[in-house]
Coordinates of C-alpha atoms in Angstrom, one line a residue:
Chain J
M1 CA -0.1 0.0 0.0
I2 CA 1.1 3.4 -0.5
K3 CA -0.1 6.4 1.2
V4 CA -0.9 9.7 -0.4
L5 CA 0.9 12.7 2.0
K6 CA 0.6 15.3 -0.6
T7 CA -1.2 15.2 -4.0
G8 CA 0.8 18.0 -5.8
L9 CA -1.1 20.2 -8.1
Y10 CA -2.9 17.6 -10.0
S11 CA -2.4 13.9 -10.1
T12 CA -4.2 11.0 -11.3
I13 CA -4.1 7.5 -11.9
Q14 CA -4.0 6.5 -15.4
D15 CA -3.2 3.5 -17.7
S16 CA -3.8 3.4 -21.5
G17 CA -7.3 4.7 -21.1
R18 CA -11.3 3.2 -21.9
H19 CA -11.6 2.2 -24.9
G20 CA -14.8 0.6 -26.7
Y21 CA -17.2 3.2 -24.8
Q22 CA -17.7 5.7 -27.3
D23 CA -20.5 5.4 -28.4
Y24 CA -21.9 6.0 -24.8
G25 CA -20.0 8.9 -24.7
V26 CA -17.6 7.9 -22.3
P27 CA -13.9 9.6 -23.1
Y28 CA -11.2 7.7 -23.6
S29 CA -9.1 9.1 -21.1
G30 CA -5.6 7.7 -20.0
V31 CA -1.7 9.0 -19.9
M32 CA -1.9 12.1 -21.5
D33 CA 2.0 11.2 -22.7
A34 CA 1.6 7.6 -23.6
Y35 CA 5.6 7.5 -24.6
S36 CA 6.9 8.4 -21.0
G37 CA 4.2 6.6 -19.2
S38 CA 4.8 3.4 -20.9
M39 CA 8.6 4.0 -20.6
A40 CA 8.1 4.1 -17.2
N41 CA 6.6 0.7 -17.1
V42 CA 8.2 -1.3 -19.4
L43 CA 11.3 -0.5 -17.5
L44 CA 9.9 -1.9 -14.3
G45 CA 8.6 -5.2 -16.3
N46 CA 5.4 -4.4 -16.1
N47 CA 2.8 -4.3 -19.2
E48 CA 2.9 -0.9 -20.7
D49 CA -0.3 0.0 -20.2
A50 CA -0.4 -0.8 -16.3
A51 CA -1.8 2.2 -14.0
V52 CA 0.5 4.9 -13.1
I53 CA 0.4 8.1 -11.4
E54 CA 0.6 11.1 -13.9
M55 CA 1.2 13.8 -12.1
T56 CA 1.5 17.5 -13.7
M57 CA 3.9 20.5 -13.0
T58 CA 4.3 19.4 -9.2
G59 CA 4.7 16.0 -7.7
P60 CA 2.8 14.0 -4.5
T61 CA 4.8 12.8 -1.1
L62 CA 4.1 9.3 -1.4
E63 CA 4.7 7.2 1.7
F64 CA 5.4 3.3 1.2
N65 CA 4.3 0.9 3.2
C66 CA 5.6 -2.3 1.4
D67 CA 8.9 -3.1 -0.4
T68 CA 9.0 -2.7 -4.0
S69 CA 10.3 -0.7 -7.1
I70 CA 9.3 2.3 -8.6
C71 CA 10.5 4.3 -12.1
I72 CA 9.8 7.9 -13.2
S73 CA 9.7 8.9 -16.8
G74 CA 8.6 12.0 -18.3
A75 CA 8.9 15.5 -17.0
D76 CA 11.7 16.3 -14.3
I77 CA 10.2 17.1 -11.4
S78 CA 13.3 16.7 -9.3
P79 CA 12.2 13.1 -7.7
E80 CA 13.8 12.4 -4.4
L81 CA 14.0 9.3 -2.5
N82 CA 14.2 10.2 1.3
E83 CA 15.5 13.3 0.1
I84 CA 18.2 11.9 -1.9
P85 CA 17.6 12.6 -5.6
I86 CA 16.8 9.9 -7.6
K87 CA 17.5 9.2 -11.5
L88 CA 14.4 9.3 -13.8
N89 CA 14.1 6.5 -16.3
K90 CA 15.9 3.9 -13.9
P91 CA 14.3 1.6 -11.8
V92 CA 15.0 2.4 -8.1
Q93 CA 14.3 -0.2 -5.3
V94 CA 12.1 1.4 -2.2
K95 CA 11.2 -0.2 1.5
S96 CA 8.7 0.2 3.7
G97 CA 8.7 3.5 5.2
D98 CA 10.5 4.9 2.6
I99 CA 9.2 8.4 1.0
V100 CA 9.1 9.7 -2.3
S101 CA 8.8 13.3 -2.8
F102 CA 9.2 16.0 -5.6
G103 CA 11.0 19.4 -6.0
K104 CA 11.1 21.7 -8.7
L105 CA 10.0 21.4 -12.6
I106 CA 13.2 21.1 -14.6
S107 CA 11.8 20.2 -17.9
G108 CA 8.5 18.9 -19.6
F109 CA 5.3 19.0 -17.6
R110 CA 3.8 15.6 -16.8
S111 CA 5.9 13.0 -15.0
Y112 CA 5.0 9.2 -14.5
L113 CA 5.7 7.2 -11.5
A114 CA 5.1 3.3 -12.3
V115 CA 5.0 1.1 -9.5
L116 CA 6.2 -3.0 -9.8
G117 CA 2.7 -4.5 -10.7
G118 CA 1.0 -1.1 -11.1
F119 CA -1.5 0.8 -9.4
K120 CA -4.7 -1.0 -8.4
T121 CA -7.5 1.5 -7.7
E122 CA -11.0 1.4 -8.9
N123 CA -11.6 -0.2 -12.0
V124 CA -14.3 1.1 -14.5
M125 CA -15.1 -0.5 -17.5
N126 CA -11.9 -2.1 -18.1
S127 CA -9.8 0.7 -17.4
Y128 CA -8.2 2.5 -14.0
S129 CA -8.3 6.1 -15.5
M130 CA -9.6 8.4 -13.4
Y131 CA -12.4 10.6 -14.8
Q132 CA -15.3 12.5 -13.0
G133 CA -18.8 10.7 -13.5
V134 CA -17.0 7.5 -14.0
T135 CA -14.6 7.0 -11.4
K136 CA -15.5 7.8 -7.9
Q137 CA -12.2 9.7 -7.5
S138 CA -11.6 12.0 -10.1
R139 CA -8.0 13.0 -8.9
L140 CA -6.0 11.8 -5.8
S141 CA -6.5 13.3 -2.6
K142 CA -4.4 13.5 0.6
N143 CA -4.4 10.5 2.6
N144 CA -5.3 8.4 -0.2
E145 CA -4.1 5.0 0.3
L146 CA -3.3 3.2 -3.2
L147 CA -3.0 -0.7 -3.4
V148 CA -0.6 -2.4 -6.1
N149 CA -1.2 -5.4 -8.3
A150 CA 1.1 -8.5 -8.0
P151 CA 4.0 -8.0 -10.4
L152 CA 4.0 -10.0 -13.8
K153 CA 7.1 -12.0 -12.8
D154 CA 10.0 -11.6 -10.4
F155 CA 11.8 -8.5 -11.2
T156 CA 15.5 -8.5 -11.7
M157 CA 17.0 -4.9 -11.2
K158 CA 18.6 -3.9 -14.6
H159 CA 21.1 -1.0 -14.4
A160 CA 21.1 0.3 -17.8
V161 CA 19.4 4.1 -17.8
I162 CA 17.4 3.9 -21.0
K163 CA 18.4 7.0 -22.9
V164 CA 15.0 8.9 -23.5
R165 CA 14.7 11.2 -27.0
D166 CA 15.3 14.9 -25.7
R167 CA 13.7 15.7 -28.7
H168 CA 10.5 14.4 -27.4
F169 CA 10.5 17.6 -24.7
T170 CA 12.1 20.0 -27.0
T171 CA 10.7 20.1 -30.1
K172 CA 8.5 22.7 -31.1
H173 CA 7.1 20.6 -34.3
I174 CA 4.0 19.0 -33.9
E175 CA 3.3 16.5 -37.0
V176 CA -0.4 16.4 -38.2
F177 CA -2.6 15.4 -40.8
K178 CA -5.2 17.3 -42.6
G179 CA -8.5 17.3 -40.6
P180 CA -12.1 16.1 -41.9
E181 CA -13.2 19.9 -42.7
F182 CA -9.6 20.8 -43.7
Q183 CA -10.6 21.5 -47.4
K184 CA -13.1 23.9 -45.9
L185 CA -10.6 26.3 -45.0
S186 CA -9.6 29.5 -47.5
K187 CA -6.1 29.1 -48.8
V188 CA -4.9 32.1 -46.5
Q189 CA -6.3 30.3 -43.6
Q190 CA -4.6 26.7 -44.8
D191 CA -1.3 28.6 -45.0
S192 CA -1.5 30.8 -41.7
L193 CA -2.1 27.1 -40.1
F194 CA 1.5 25.7 -41.0
A195 CA 3.2 29.6 -41.2
T196 CA 2.2 30.7 -37.6
S197 CA 4.0 29.6 -34.6
F198 CA 1.2 29.0 -32.1
T199 CA 1.3 30.0 -28.3
I200 CA -0.1 27.5 -25.6
S201 CA -2.9 29.8 -23.8
K202 CA -3.5 29.1 -20.2
K203 CA -6.6 27.3 -20.9
N204 CA -4.8 24.0 -21.2
N205 CA -5.8 20.7 -19.2
R206 CA -6.3 17.2 -19.8
M207 CA -9.5 17.8 -22.3
A208 CA -7.9 20.1 -24.3
Y209 CA -5.2 23.2 -25.3
Q210 CA -6.5 26.2 -26.3
L211 CA -3.9 28.4 -28.8
E212 CA -3.5 32.0 -28.5
E213 CA -3.6 33.3 -32.1
S214 CA -6.7 33.7 -34.4
L215 CA -7.2 32.2 -37.6
G216 CA -10.4 34.1 -38.3
N217 CA -13.4 32.0 -39.0
D218 CA -16.1 32.1 -41.2
L219 CA -16.9 28.6 -41.4
E220 CA -20.3 27.3 -40.8
P221 CA -20.8 25.1 -37.6
I222 CA -20.6 20.9 -38.5
I223 CA -23.1 18.7 -37.6
T224 CA -22.0 17.5 -34.5
S225 CA -19.8 14.8 -35.5
S226 CA -16.8 12.2 -33.9
V227 CA -13.8 13.8 -32.6
L228 CA -10.2 12.5 -31.2
P229 CA -7.9 13.2 -28.9
G230 CA -5.6 15.0 -31.1
T231 CA -8.2 16.6 -33.0
V232 CA -7.7 20.3 -33.6
Q233 CA -10.7 22.2 -33.8
L234 CA -11.3 26.0 -34.8
T235 CA -13.9 27.5 -32.9
P236 CA -16.2 30.5 -34.0
S237 CA -13.8 32.9 -32.6
G238 CA -11.4 31.9 -34.9
K239 CA -8.9 30.1 -32.4
L240 CA -7.8 26.9 -32.2
I241 CA -8.5 24.1 -29.7
I242 CA -6.4 20.9 -29.8
L243 CA -8.3 18.1 -28.1
M244 CA -6.4 15.8 -25.5
R245 CA -6.8 12.7 -23.8
D246 CA -10.1 13.4 -21.5
C247 CA -12.1 15.1 -24.5
Q248 CA -15.6 14.6 -25.6
T249 CA -16.5 11.9 -27.9
T250 CA -18.2 14.3 -30.5
G251 CA -17.9 18.0 -31.3
G252 CA -19.5 20.7 -33.4
Y253 CA -16.7 22.4 -34.7
P254 CA -14.7 22.2 -37.9
R255 CA -11.9 19.9 -37.3
V256 CA -9.2 21.5 -39.1
L257 CA -6.1 19.1 -38.8
Q258 CA -5.3 16.0 -36.7
L259 CA -2.1 15.2 -34.4
K260 CA -0.3 12.2 -35.0
E261 CA -0.3 9.9 -32.2
T262 CA 3.1 10.7 -31.0
A263 CA 2.7 14.8 -31.5
I264 CA -0.2 14.1 -28.8
N265 CA 2.6 12.9 -26.6
I266 CA 5.0 15.6 -27.5
L267 CA 2.1 18.2 -26.8
A268 CA 1.3 16.6 -23.5
Q269 CA 4.7 17.6 -22.1
K270 CA 4.2 21.5 -23.3
F271 CA 2.0 24.2 -21.1
T272 CA 1.1 27.9 -20.8
G273 CA 3.4 30.2 -22.9
G274 CA 5.1 27.3 -25.0
T275 CA 5.2 27.7 -28.7
I276 CA 4.3 25.5 -31.4
H277 CA 4.2 24.7 -35.0
F278 CA 2.2 22.3 -37.0
N279 CA 4.3 20.3 -39.7
L280 CA 2.0 18.5 -42.3
K281 CA 2.7 15.1 -42.9
Chain R
M1 CA -31.2 3.0 -49.0
T2 CA -27.7 3.4 -50.7
Y3 CA -26.3 6.8 -50.2
K4 CA -23.0 8.2 -51.7
L5 CA -20.5 7.9 -48.9
T6 CA -17.3 9.7 -48.3
Y7 CA -14.6 7.9 -46.6
I8 CA -11.6 10.0 -45.0
P9 CA -8.8 9.0 -43.0
F10 CA -8.9 10.7 -39.7
S11 CA -5.4 9.7 -37.5
E12 CA -3.2 7.1 -38.5
R13 CA -5.8 4.4 -37.7
S14 CA -9.3 5.6 -37.8
V15 CA -11.7 5.9 -40.9
L16 CA -14.2 8.7 -40.9
I17 CA -17.7 7.6 -43.1
Q18 CA -20.0 10.8 -44.0
W19 CA -23.2 10.5 -45.3
P20 CA -24.7 13.7 -46.9
A21 CA -24.6 16.7 -44.3
I22 CA -28.4 16.5 -43.1
I23 CA -29.9 15.3 -39.9
D24 CA -32.6 13.0 -41.1
E25 CA -34.2 9.7 -40.0
N26 CA -33.6 7.9 -43.1
I27 CA -29.7 8.4 -42.7
L28 CA -29.5 7.7 -39.1
S29 CA -31.1 4.2 -40.1
D30 CA -28.8 3.8 -42.7
V31 CA -25.9 4.7 -40.4
V32 CA -27.1 2.3 -37.6
L33 CA -27.8 -0.5 -40.1
F34 CA -24.1 -0.2 -41.5
K35 CA -22.9 0.0 -38.0
E36 CA -24.6 -3.4 -37.3
K37 CA -23.2 -4.9 -40.7
I38 CA -19.5 -4.1 -39.4
K39 CA -20.3 -5.5 -35.9
N40 CA -21.9 -8.6 -37.4
N41 CA -18.9 -9.3 -39.9
N42 CA -16.1 -9.4 -37.1
I43 CA -14.2 -7.4 -39.3
K44 CA -10.7 -8.1 -37.8
G45 CA -8.6 -5.0 -35.8
I46 CA -11.6 -2.9 -35.3
V47 CA -11.7 -1.4 -31.5
E48 CA -14.3 0.9 -31.5
L49 CA -17.4 2.2 -33.6
K50 CA -19.1 5.5 -33.0
S51 CA -22.1 6.8 -34.8
A52 CA -23.3 10.4 -34.9
Y53 CA -26.1 12.4 -37.0
N54 CA -24.5 11.7 -40.2
S55 CA -21.1 9.9 -39.8
L56 CA -19.6 6.6 -38.6
L57 CA -16.4 6.6 -37.0
I58 CA -14.1 3.0 -37.1
V59 CA -11.1 2.8 -35.1
Y60 CA -8.6 -0.1 -35.8
D61 CA -5.8 -1.3 -33.1
D62 CA -3.2 -0.3 -35.3
F63 CA -1.9 2.0 -38.0
F64 CA -3.3 1.6 -41.7
V65 CA -0.7 -0.5 -43.7
S66 CA -3.0 0.1 -46.8
F67 CA -5.9 2.9 -46.5
E68 CA -7.1 2.1 -49.8
N69 CA -7.6 -2.0 -48.8
T70 CA -9.3 -1.0 -45.8
I71 CA -12.0 1.5 -47.4
S72 CA -12.4 -1.3 -50.2
E73 CA -13.4 -3.7 -47.6
L74 CA -15.7 -1.5 -46.0
Q75 CA -17.5 -0.3 -49.3
K76 CA -17.9 -4.0 -50.4
L77 CA -19.9 -4.6 -46.9
Y78 CA -21.8 -1.7 -47.6
S79 CA -22.8 -2.3 -51.0
E80 CA -24.0 -6.0 -50.2
K81 CA -27.5 -6.7 -50.0
K82 CA -29.2 -6.3 -46.3
Q83 CA -29.1 -10.1 -45.9
N84 CA -29.1 -11.0 -42.0
T85 CA -28.4 -7.5 -40.8
K86 CA -31.9 -7.4 -38.8
F87 CA -31.8 -4.5 -36.5
T88 CA -34.6 -4.1 -34.0
S89 CA -35.0 -0.5 -32.0
K90 CA -36.8 -0.2 -29.0
Q91 CA -39.3 2.5 -27.7
W92 CA -38.6 3.6 -24.3
E93 CA -41.0 5.6 -21.7
I94 CA -38.9 7.8 -19.5
P95 CA -40.5 9.4 -16.4
V96 CA -40.1 13.2 -16.3
C97 CA -41.8 15.5 -13.5
Y98 CA -42.7 19.1 -14.8
D99 CA -43.0 20.4 -11.3
D100 CA -42.4 24.1 -10.9
I101 CA -39.3 22.9 -8.3
F102 CA -37.4 21.2 -11.5
A103 CA -38.7 23.4 -14.0
I104 CA -36.5 26.5 -13.4
D105 CA -37.0 28.2 -16.9
L106 CA -40.6 27.1 -17.6
D107 CA -42.1 30.4 -16.4
E108 CA -39.7 32.5 -18.8
M109 CA -40.4 30.3 -21.7
A110 CA -43.8 30.4 -21.4
L111 CA -44.2 34.2 -21.3
E112 CA -41.6 34.4 -24.1
K113 CA -43.6 31.8 -26.4
D114 CA -46.9 33.6 -25.2
L115 CA -47.8 30.0 -24.4
S116 CA -49.3 28.2 -21.4
K117 CA -46.5 26.1 -19.0
E118 CA -49.5 23.6 -19.4
F119 CA -49.0 23.6 -23.3
I120 CA -45.4 23.5 -23.5
I121 CA -45.6 20.3 -20.9
E122 CA -48.1 18.6 -23.2
L123 CA -46.2 19.3 -26.5
H124 CA -43.1 18.5 -24.8
S125 CA -44.5 14.9 -23.2
K126 CA -46.4 14.2 -26.4
T127 CA -43.9 13.8 -28.7
I128 CA -42.0 10.4 -29.9
Y129 CA -38.3 11.3 -29.6
T130 CA -35.5 9.4 -32.2
V131 CA -32.2 8.7 -30.5
Y132 CA -29.5 10.0 -32.6
F133 CA -26.6 9.5 -30.9
I134 CA -25.0 9.6 -27.3
G135 CA -22.0 12.4 -27.0
F136 CA -21.2 15.1 -25.0
L137 CA -21.2 13.6 -21.8
P138 CA -21.1 9.8 -20.8
G139 CA -24.8 9.0 -21.2
F140 CA -26.2 12.1 -22.9
M141 CA -28.6 11.1 -26.1
Y142 CA -28.9 13.5 -29.0
L143 CA -32.6 13.3 -29.6
G144 CA -34.3 14.6 -32.6
G145 CA -38.1 15.4 -33.0
L146 CA -38.5 18.5 -31.0
N147 CA -41.8 20.4 -31.8
K148 CA -41.0 23.6 -33.6
K149 CA -43.1 25.6 -31.0
L150 CA -40.8 24.4 -28.4
H151 CA -37.3 25.7 -30.1
T152 CA -35.7 27.9 -27.6
P153 CA -32.0 29.9 -28.0
R154 CA -29.6 28.4 -25.3
K155 CA -29.4 30.9 -22.4
S156 CA -26.5 33.4 -23.0
T157 CA -25.0 32.8 -20.1
P158 CA -24.6 28.7 -19.1
R159 CA -25.4 27.8 -15.6
L160 CA -22.1 26.1 -13.8
K161 CA -24.1 23.6 -12.8
M162 CA -27.4 21.7 -14.3
A163 CA -28.7 19.3 -11.9
K164 CA -28.6 15.4 -12.9
G165 CA -31.5 14.5 -14.7
A166 CA -32.4 17.8 -15.9
V167 CA -34.8 18.1 -18.7
A168 CA -33.7 20.8 -20.7
I169 CA -34.3 22.5 -24.3
G170 CA -31.1 24.0 -26.3
G171 CA -32.0 25.3 -29.7
E172 CA -33.8 22.9 -31.5
Q173 CA -32.8 19.8 -29.3
T174 CA -34.0 18.7 -26.1
G175 CA -32.3 16.3 -23.7
I176 CA -31.5 14.5 -20.3
Y177 CA -28.7 15.9 -18.5
P178 CA -27.3 12.5 -17.0
S179 CA -24.8 14.1 -14.3
D180 CA -24.6 17.0 -12.8
S181 CA -22.4 19.4 -15.3
P182 CA -22.4 23.1 -16.6
G183 CA -25.2 23.6 -19.4
G184 CA -26.5 26.6 -21.1
W185 CA -30.1 24.8 -22.1
N186 CA -33.3 25.9 -20.5
V187 CA -34.9 23.8 -18.1
I188 CA -38.3 22.6 -17.6
G189 CA -38.2 19.3 -15.5
N190 CA -36.3 16.3 -14.2
S191 CA -36.2 12.6 -14.6
P192 CA -35.5 10.3 -11.6
I193 CA -33.9 7.7 -13.9
E194 CA -30.1 6.8 -14.3
L195 CA -28.9 7.3 -18.0
F196 CA -25.4 5.9 -17.4
N197 CA -24.2 3.4 -15.2
P198 CA -20.7 3.0 -15.3
K199 CA -21.1 -0.5 -13.3
S200 CA -22.5 -2.0 -16.2
N201 CA -20.9 -3.3 -19.5
I202 CA -23.5 -1.8 -21.2
P203 CA -23.8 1.7 -19.2
C204 CA -26.9 3.1 -21.1
F205 CA -30.2 1.4 -22.0
A206 CA -30.8 3.4 -25.2
N207 CA -29.0 3.2 -28.7
A208 CA -28.9 5.0 -31.6
G209 CA -31.9 4.4 -33.4
D210 CA -34.2 4.0 -30.6
K211 CA -37.4 6.2 -29.5
I212 CA -37.8 7.9 -26.6
I213 CA -41.0 9.0 -24.9
F214 CA -41.0 11.2 -21.8
K215 CA -44.1 10.1 -19.5
R216 CA -45.2 13.0 -17.3
V217 CA -45.5 12.2 -13.5
S218 CA -46.4 14.0 -10.3
L219 CA -43.7 15.0 -7.6
K220 CA -45.1 12.2 -5.6
E221 CA -44.7 9.4 -8.6
Y222 CA -41.1 10.9 -9.2
N223 CA -39.9 10.5 -5.5
D224 CA -41.4 6.8 -5.5
I225 CA -39.4 5.9 -8.6
K226 CA -36.2 8.0 -7.0
T227 CA -36.4 5.6 -4.1
L228 CA -37.1 2.6 -6.7
V229 CA -33.8 3.9 -8.8
D230 CA -31.4 4.3 -5.8
A231 CA -32.2 0.7 -4.4
G232 CA -31.1 -0.4 -8.1
V233 CA -34.7 -2.0 -8.3
Y234 CA -36.6 0.3 -11.0
Q235 CA -37.2 -1.0 -14.4
L236 CA -37.8 1.4 -17.4
E237 CA -40.8 0.7 -19.4
S238 CA -40.0 -0.7 -23.1
E239 CA -41.4 -2.2 -26.1
V240 CA -39.3 -3.5 -29.7
I241 CA -40.6 -1.4 -32.2
D242 CA -40.5 -3.4 -35.6
D243 CA -39.2 -1.7 -38.5

């Protein structure tokens, strides 16, 4: 059992999300940065979609009441074990009574803590991912006691540190495909989509990232239709919204671009004030 | 019926199939029928099917090797005769209480439309609605068929909290909020039933293509039904519709 002493700004349990329930209006949810989330799991010998803690900008303080191993990947939020810094992307043994805590954000925005076997919180519709209205809890709260699944197999500590793609955290290039309504844009709008350096507004969360710059918009709304994580919508005000993992299943704004799956992971490590360029694949 | 469909790639492992851009019951039937056909044919690799008014999204478990092959398989299936694909829809009777304690926007609507509250309630509860799809919130049904006299613009400032079960009108649509959520629709009643049950493998009772009627109940009946719903023993009334 692992006890939450402090929660951090916004910490949730996430796995690869809730699939097969879109037709009931249930969002996918799941780790925002699937690259880093699965990295933490794989390094521990877990299934890559085991449930992890996703933390945002600041981390929780956790008290371990069991002997196990953990691995932290994604954003560098200066993780510490009993106040001694630990490395990212490297399995670390923890003993009962140990405290894992976090400090200053050094790089990225979202960090993932995997535990041997994976977290075992409330499972709804084949997923541990927390989402308001689906799971009882929509985020971690103080004094939560988190259970852990039995590990897949005996884990032998590996000493290698995996080389993480630096580019994943530094690139401004967001690779996209044309969205279903791309052709409805004027030539000027199409060109400025790829020529503009877009700034991430303070309206950014697990549902969507809104961008500051306006493209202008004289398109009609569409008849409500499917959207996906990574869909870029053009709102009536002319601003763009990039849908993320907790997005609604359907929407009525023109879908002008669609992010590649790897680009969603890259965007998940960016936050307010960050800039991006769309690159057409 | 056969429509001219467009197939477009939407992300590296989804196909969006689009019907003509109109909201129409015949199109809905065709969308739902094609969705059933795909389900019954167990096409390899499909992990998600999601329909809306005039579209069907098909999500595969892996990136496309050949988008052309993927769509030609779907096109072939669409053009096959309808044998074996039987689609049965249901009509559900959903209790709604239009009492003043729930109908917080009914007075204003009556005033603006110069209609009596009683007449509005009657129009709302005497219509058979069609479930086009579920979206927006888990368990939120997009319903077609609202009487033109009841079309009402959304509120200029949305409420931060619409009560779970709120029966409301927004523009040309009516619907029930399955959970507490922000919303800009005009509230005229409340339904005591659960529209979304996350504990069930089939979390919503209705499907695209089903029909809904709102059955007017008194506040006393509402409370009685609510007690049964909370105890998990309430049975919704439904009947199978033969197409």
